[in-house]
C-alpha cells in the first residue's frame, strides 16, 4: 500500500521477467516491476531452413611440426581436384569441403533427431587428426577427419538440448526504451586439431640401445642380490657362483710355479 513495502532489495519471484523499481502501484496494490514486453514465448516453434542441408563448408587447416621443420595444410596442391571434390568418408576422405546434410547423416542416424537438430540447433565436433610418418615423405602426411555430436539428444534430454543464442537491437523513442530480441537456432561447429609426427633418428636409436644394454646389466646385478641374500636356498647359489680359496692352497700353487 506504500513505497516502503516495495524495496528494490526484496526477493524476485522465480518466474520474474524484470527488476523492481521500488515503487508501489497503489491502485493495484502491487509493487512495480520494469521489464520488456511482451514476455518471451518459448512455445513458438521455429521453422527450419531446409536449404541449409545443401550448404557447403570449406575448412582450412595449417599445422607445423617445429621439431622437424615441417609445415602441412589440408589444402592439397591440385586446383582441379577442389573444383569437384566433396568429402566422403570412403570415396573422398581427404577433401576439406563438407556438405551440412552429410555431416548430420554421419553424426546422427535417426531421422527424427536430424529434424530436431535443424529445428532446435545442435553442436557438432569436427576433429582433424594428423598422424604422420615423415620417413615416407611429406606428401604422405595427410589429415584424417572424424565427426561427433556434442549436445544432448532430444530423446535423452528434453529440457536442455540443441543450440541457440539471443541478440538484440536497442533504441530510444521519446525517452522510452525499445528493443527487438531475436533468438537464433543453428548448428555450431567446433573444430579440434591433433598432430603427431615421427622420423627415424640414428642418434636416438643408439641412445635407446645403450639404455637397454645398461638396463640388462643392472637386471643381472639385481638378480644376483636377490638370489644370494633373499632366497631361502641362497647358499646353493653362492656355492656355485663363488670358489673359496685358503692361504695353504695359494702357497702350494706359488711353490709349484717357482
Short mmCIF file of C-alpha atoms in Angstrom, two decimals:
data_model
loop_
_atom_site.label_atom_id
_atom_site.label_comp_id
_atom_site.label_asym_id
_atom_site.label_seq_id
_atom_site.Cartn_x
_atom_site.Cartn_y
_atom_site.Cartn_z
CA UNK A 1 0.00 0.00 0.00
CA UNK A 2 3.09 2.28 0.15
CA UNK A 3 6.54 2.57 -1.43
CA UNK A 4 8.37 1.40 1.70
CA UNK A 5 6.95 -2.08 1.18
CA UNK A 6 8.40 -2.24 -2.34
CA UNK A 7 12.11 -2.09 -1.62
CA UNK A 8 14.44 -2.79 -4.52
CA UNK A 9 16.37 -5.39 -2.48
CA UNK A 10 13.37 -7.64 -1.95
CA UNK A 11 13.46 -11.16 -3.40
CA UNK A 12 12.49 -11.75 -7.01
CA UNK A 13 9.79 -14.29 -7.91
CA UNK A 14 11.12 -17.45 -9.56
CA UNK A 15 9.34 -16.60 -12.83
CA UNK A 16 10.03 -12.86 -12.86
CA UNK A 17 10.93 -11.10 -16.11
CA UNK A 18 12.32 -7.77 -14.92
CA UNK A 19 13.59 -5.87 -11.89
CA UNK A 20 11.94 -3.97 -9.05
CA UNK A 21 11.65 -0.21 -9.38
CA UNK A 22 10.95 0.42 -5.69
CA UNK A 23 7.58 1.98 -6.48
CA UNK A 24 4.13 0.83 -5.42
CA UNK A 25 1.11 0.69 -7.71
CA UNK A 26 -1.36 1.78 -5.04
CA UNK A 27 -4.38 1.35 -7.31
CA UNK A 28 -3.46 -2.29 -7.92
CA UNK A 29 -1.79 -2.97 -4.54
CA UNK A 30 1.26 -4.31 -6.35
CA UNK A 31 4.95 -3.49 -6.45
CA UNK A 32 6.08 -2.13 -9.79
CA UNK A 33 8.49 -4.19 -11.91
CA UNK A 34 10.21 -2.92 -15.02
CA UNK A 35 10.77 -5.36 -17.87
CA UNK A 36 10.48 -5.90 -21.59
CA UNK A 37 7.09 -6.55 -23.16
CA UNK A 38 5.84 -8.83 -24.46
CA UNK A 39 7.43 -11.65 -22.44
CA UNK A 40 9.36 -14.19 -24.49
CA UNK A 41 7.27 -17.21 -25.50
CA UNK A 42 9.30 -20.43 -25.69
CA UNK A 43 6.33 -22.35 -27.09
CA UNK A 44 6.74 -20.77 -30.52
CA UNK A 45 8.26 -23.42 -32.80
CA UNK A 46 10.97 -22.11 -35.14
CA UNK A 47 10.76 -23.10 -38.78
CA UNK A 48 13.88 -24.86 -40.08
CA UNK A 49 15.62 -23.75 -43.26
CA UNK A 50 15.73 -26.99 -45.24
CA UNK A 51 18.03 -25.48 -47.88
CA UNK A 52 20.72 -25.31 -45.19
CA UNK A 53 21.29 -29.04 -45.77
CA UNK A 54 22.92 -28.17 -49.10
CA UNK A 55 25.27 -25.55 -47.66
CA UNK A 56 28.94 -26.38 -48.15
CA UNK A 57 31.74 -25.59 -45.73
CA UNK A 58 35.40 -25.22 -46.73
CA UNK A 59 37.66 -25.93 -43.77
CA UNK A 60 41.26 -24.71 -43.95
CA UNK A 61 43.83 -26.04 -41.51
CA UNK A 62 47.57 -25.47 -41.13
CA UNK A 63 49.88 -27.40 -38.84
CA UNK A 64 53.61 -27.17 -38.11
CA UNK A 65 55.90 -29.79 -36.61
CA UNK A 66 58.62 -27.47 -35.34
CA UNK A 67 60.98 -30.27 -34.32
CA UNK A 68 61.21 -31.50 -37.91
CA UNK A 69 60.69 -28.08 -39.55
CA UNK A 70 57.72 -29.38 -41.48
CA UNK A 71 54.54 -27.43 -42.21
CA UNK A 72 51.45 -29.01 -43.72
CA UNK A 73 48.00 -27.91 -44.81
CA UNK A 74 44.84 -29.84 -45.62
CA UNK A 75 44.55 -27.94 -48.91
CA UNK A 76 46.18 -30.20 -51.50
CA UNK A 77 48.05 -28.62 -54.40
CA UNK A 78 45.53 -29.72 -57.01
CA UNK A 79 43.23 -26.94 -58.23
CA UNK A 80 41.12 -29.20 -60.47
CA UNK A 81 40.57 -31.57 -57.57
CA UNK A 82 38.93 -28.86 -55.43
CA UNK A 83 36.60 -27.83 -58.22
CA UNK A 84 34.67 -31.08 -57.97
CA UNK A 85 35.58 -32.76 -54.66
CA UNK A 86 33.14 -33.24 -51.78
CA UNK A 87 34.01 -35.05 -48.57
CA UNK A 88 33.00 -38.70 -48.36
CA UNK A 89 34.30 -40.98 -45.56
CA UNK A 90 35.24 -43.71 -48.08
CA UNK A 91 35.47 -42.32 -51.60
CA UNK A 92 36.90 -38.86 -50.89
CA UNK A 93 38.20 -38.71 -47.32
CA UNK A 94 40.86 -36.00 -47.89
CA UNK A 95 38.54 -33.35 -49.32
CA UNK A 96 38.07 -30.41 -46.88
CA UNK A 97 34.71 -29.39 -48.36
CA UNK A 98 31.77 -30.66 -46.29
CA UNK A 99 28.05 -30.62 -47.03
CA UNK A 100 25.91 -29.84 -43.97
CA UNK A 101 23.44 -32.62 -44.76
CA UNK A 102 26.27 -35.16 -44.99
CA UNK A 103 27.62 -34.09 -41.59
CA UNK A 104 24.20 -34.61 -40.00
CA UNK A 105 23.92 -38.06 -41.59
CA UNK A 106 27.32 -39.04 -40.19
CA UNK A 107 26.76 -37.90 -36.59
CA UNK A 108 23.09 -38.94 -36.29
CA UNK A 109 21.33 -42.00 -37.75
CA UNK A 110 17.81 -41.21 -36.53
CA UNK A 111 15.68 -39.19 -38.99
CA UNK A 112 13.61 -37.58 -36.23
CA UNK A 113 16.75 -36.50 -34.37
CA UNK A 114 18.18 -34.94 -37.52
CA UNK A 115 14.97 -32.96 -37.98
CA UNK A 116 15.14 -31.78 -34.35
CA UNK A 117 18.74 -30.70 -34.96
CA UNK A 118 17.58 -28.48 -37.81
CA UNK A 119 14.73 -27.05 -35.73
CA UNK A 120 16.46 -26.51 -32.37
CA UNK A 121 20.11 -26.43 -33.42
CA UNK A 122 22.99 -28.69 -32.42
CA UNK A 123 26.70 -28.69 -31.58
CA UNK A 124 28.92 -30.73 -33.90
CA UNK A 125 32.59 -31.62 -33.48
CA UNK A 126 34.98 -31.90 -36.41
CA UNK A 127 38.30 -33.47 -35.43
CA UNK A 128 41.34 -33.15 -37.69
CA UNK A 129 43.91 -35.78 -36.84
CA UNK A 130 47.45 -35.67 -38.24
CA UNK A 131 49.40 -38.94 -37.83
CA UNK A 132 52.50 -38.62 -39.98
CA UNK A 133 55.44 -40.91 -40.68
CA UNK A 134 57.86 -38.44 -42.26
CA UNK A 135 60.16 -41.24 -43.44
CA UNK A 136 57.56 -41.94 -46.14
CA UNK A 137 57.74 -38.35 -47.40
CA UNK A 138 55.97 -35.13 -46.51
CA UNK A 139 53.42 -35.65 -49.29
CA UNK A 140 52.11 -38.69 -47.41
CA UNK A 141 51.36 -36.57 -44.34
CA UNK A 142 47.61 -36.07 -44.76
CA UNK A 143 44.85 -35.41 -42.22
CA UNK A 144 42.02 -37.70 -41.21
CA UNK A 145 38.60 -36.31 -40.31
CA UNK A 146 36.20 -37.61 -37.70
CA UNK A 147 32.87 -36.23 -36.55
CA UNK A 148 30.67 -36.34 -33.47
CA UNK A 149 27.71 -34.69 -31.79
CA UNK A 150 28.36 -32.85 -28.51
CA UNK A 151 24.90 -31.61 -27.48
CA UNK A 152 22.28 -33.79 -25.78
CA UNK A 153 19.86 -35.72 -27.96
CA UNK A 154 16.22 -34.72 -27.85
CA UNK A 155 15.09 -38.23 -26.87
CA UNK A 156 17.58 -38.27 -23.97
CA UNK A 157 17.24 -34.74 -22.59
CA UNK A 158 14.04 -32.81 -23.35
CA UNK A 159 14.77 -29.84 -21.10
CA UNK A 160 18.07 -28.51 -22.42
CA UNK A 161 19.01 -29.63 -25.89
CA UNK A 162 20.11 -28.13 -29.18
CA UNK A 163 21.94 -24.84 -29.56
CA UNK A 164 20.64 -21.26 -29.67
CA UNK A 165 21.68 -17.75 -28.75
CA UNK A 166 19.97 -14.38 -28.40
CA UNK A 167 20.93 -10.98 -29.72
CA UNK A 168 19.06 -7.67 -29.58
CA UNK A 169 18.83 -4.26 -31.22
CA UNK A 170 18.18 -1.30 -28.85
CA UNK A 171 16.94 2.25 -29.47
CA UNK A 172 15.10 5.07 -27.67
CA UNK A 173 11.97 6.90 -28.82
CA UNK A 174 10.68 9.81 -26.74
CA UNK A 175 12.57 8.69 -23.62
CA UNK A 176 11.14 5.19 -24.00
CA UNK A 177 13.47 2.20 -24.46
CA UNK A 178 12.70 -0.23 -27.25
CA UNK A 179 14.37 -3.38 -28.47
CA UNK A 180 13.99 -6.27 -30.88
CA UNK A 181 15.12 -9.55 -29.31
CA UNK A 182 15.97 -12.37 -31.68
CA UNK A 183 16.54 -15.98 -30.68
CA UNK A 184 18.59 -17.80 -33.29
CA UNK A 185 18.79 -21.58 -33.63
CA UNK A 186 21.62 -23.10 -35.63
CA UNK A 187 24.41 -25.61 -35.99
CA UNK A 188 27.59 -24.79 -34.12
CA UNK A 189 30.80 -26.40 -35.39
CA UNK A 190 33.71 -26.95 -33.00
CA UNK A 191 36.96 -27.87 -34.76
CA UNK A 192 39.75 -29.64 -32.85
CA UNK A 193 43.20 -30.45 -34.24
CA UNK A 194 45.62 -33.15 -33.04
CA UNK A 195 49.05 -33.76 -34.52
CA UNK A 196 51.77 -36.38 -34.10
CA UNK A 197 54.77 -36.88 -36.40
CA UNK A 198 57.89 -39.01 -36.29
CA UNK A 199 61.11 -39.56 -38.23
CA UNK A 200 63.98 -42.05 -37.91
CA UNK A 201 66.98 -40.70 -35.97
CA UNK A 202 70.21 -42.73 -35.70
CA UNK A 203 71.33 -40.87 -32.57
CA UNK A 204 68.09 -41.63 -30.76
CA UNK A 205 68.32 -45.29 -31.80
CA UNK A 206 71.90 -45.52 -30.46
CA UNK A 207 70.91 -43.96 -27.14
CA UNK A 208 67.98 -46.35 -26.79
CA UNK A 209 70.17 -49.38 -27.49
CA UNK A 210 72.72 -48.19 -24.91
CA UNK A 211 69.97 -47.69 -22.37
CA UNK A 212 68.66 -51.21 -22.97
CA UNK A 213 72.12 -52.70 -22.52
CA UNK A 214 72.56 -50.78 -19.27
CA UNK A 215 69.18 -51.95 -18.01
CA UNK A 216 70.06 -55.58 -18.82
CA UNK A 217 73.34 -55.27 -16.89
CA UNK A 218 71.52 -53.78 -13.93
CA UNK A 219 68.96 -56.58 -14.09
CA UNK A 220 71.74 -59.19 -13.74
CA UNK A 221 73.12 -57.41 -10.67
CA UNK A 222 69.68 -57.20 -9.03
CA UNK A 223 69.01 -60.91 -9.70
CA UNK A 224 72.31 -61.83 -8.03
CA UNK A 225 71.46 -59.78 -4.94
CA UNK A 226 68.03 -61.41 -4.65
CA UNK A 227 69.36 -64.94 -5.16
CA UNK A 228 72.24 -64.53 -2.70
CA UNK A 229 70.61 -62.68 0.18
CA UNK A 230 66.84 -63.04 -0.09
CA UNK A 231 66.39 -66.62 -1.29
CA UNK A 232 65.97 -69.48 1.18
CA UNK A 233 68.42 -71.58 -0.86
CA UNK A 234 70.90 -68.81 -1.40
CA UNK A 235 73.76 -70.89 -0.03
CA UNK A 236 73.46 -73.26 -3.02
CA UNK A 237 73.67 -70.38 -5.48
CA UNK A 238 76.61 -68.90 -3.51
CA UNK A 239 78.46 -72.25 -3.62
CA UNK A 240 78.12 -72.44 -7.41
CA UNK A 241 78.96 -68.79 -8.06
CA UNK A 242 81.96 -68.35 -5.74
CA UNK A 243 85.02 -70.56 -5.11
CA UNK A 244 86.68 -70.50 -1.68
CA UNK A 245 90.47 -70.23 -1.69
CA UNK A 246 92.57 -70.60 1.51
CA UNK A 247 96.15 -69.46 2.19
CA UNK A 248 97.69 -73.00 2.08
CA UNK A 249 96.30 -73.58 -1.39
CA UNK A 250 97.75 -70.27 -2.55
CA UNK A 251 101.22 -71.16 -1.08
CA UNK A 252 101.28 -74.58 -2.78
CA UNK A 253 100.36 -73.08 -6.12
CA UNK A 254 103.05 -70.43 -5.74
CA UNK A 255 105.74 -73.09 -4.95
CA UNK A 256 104.72 -75.17 -7.96
CA UNK A 257 105.07 -72.19 -10.24
CA UNK A 258 108.55 -71.41 -8.91
#
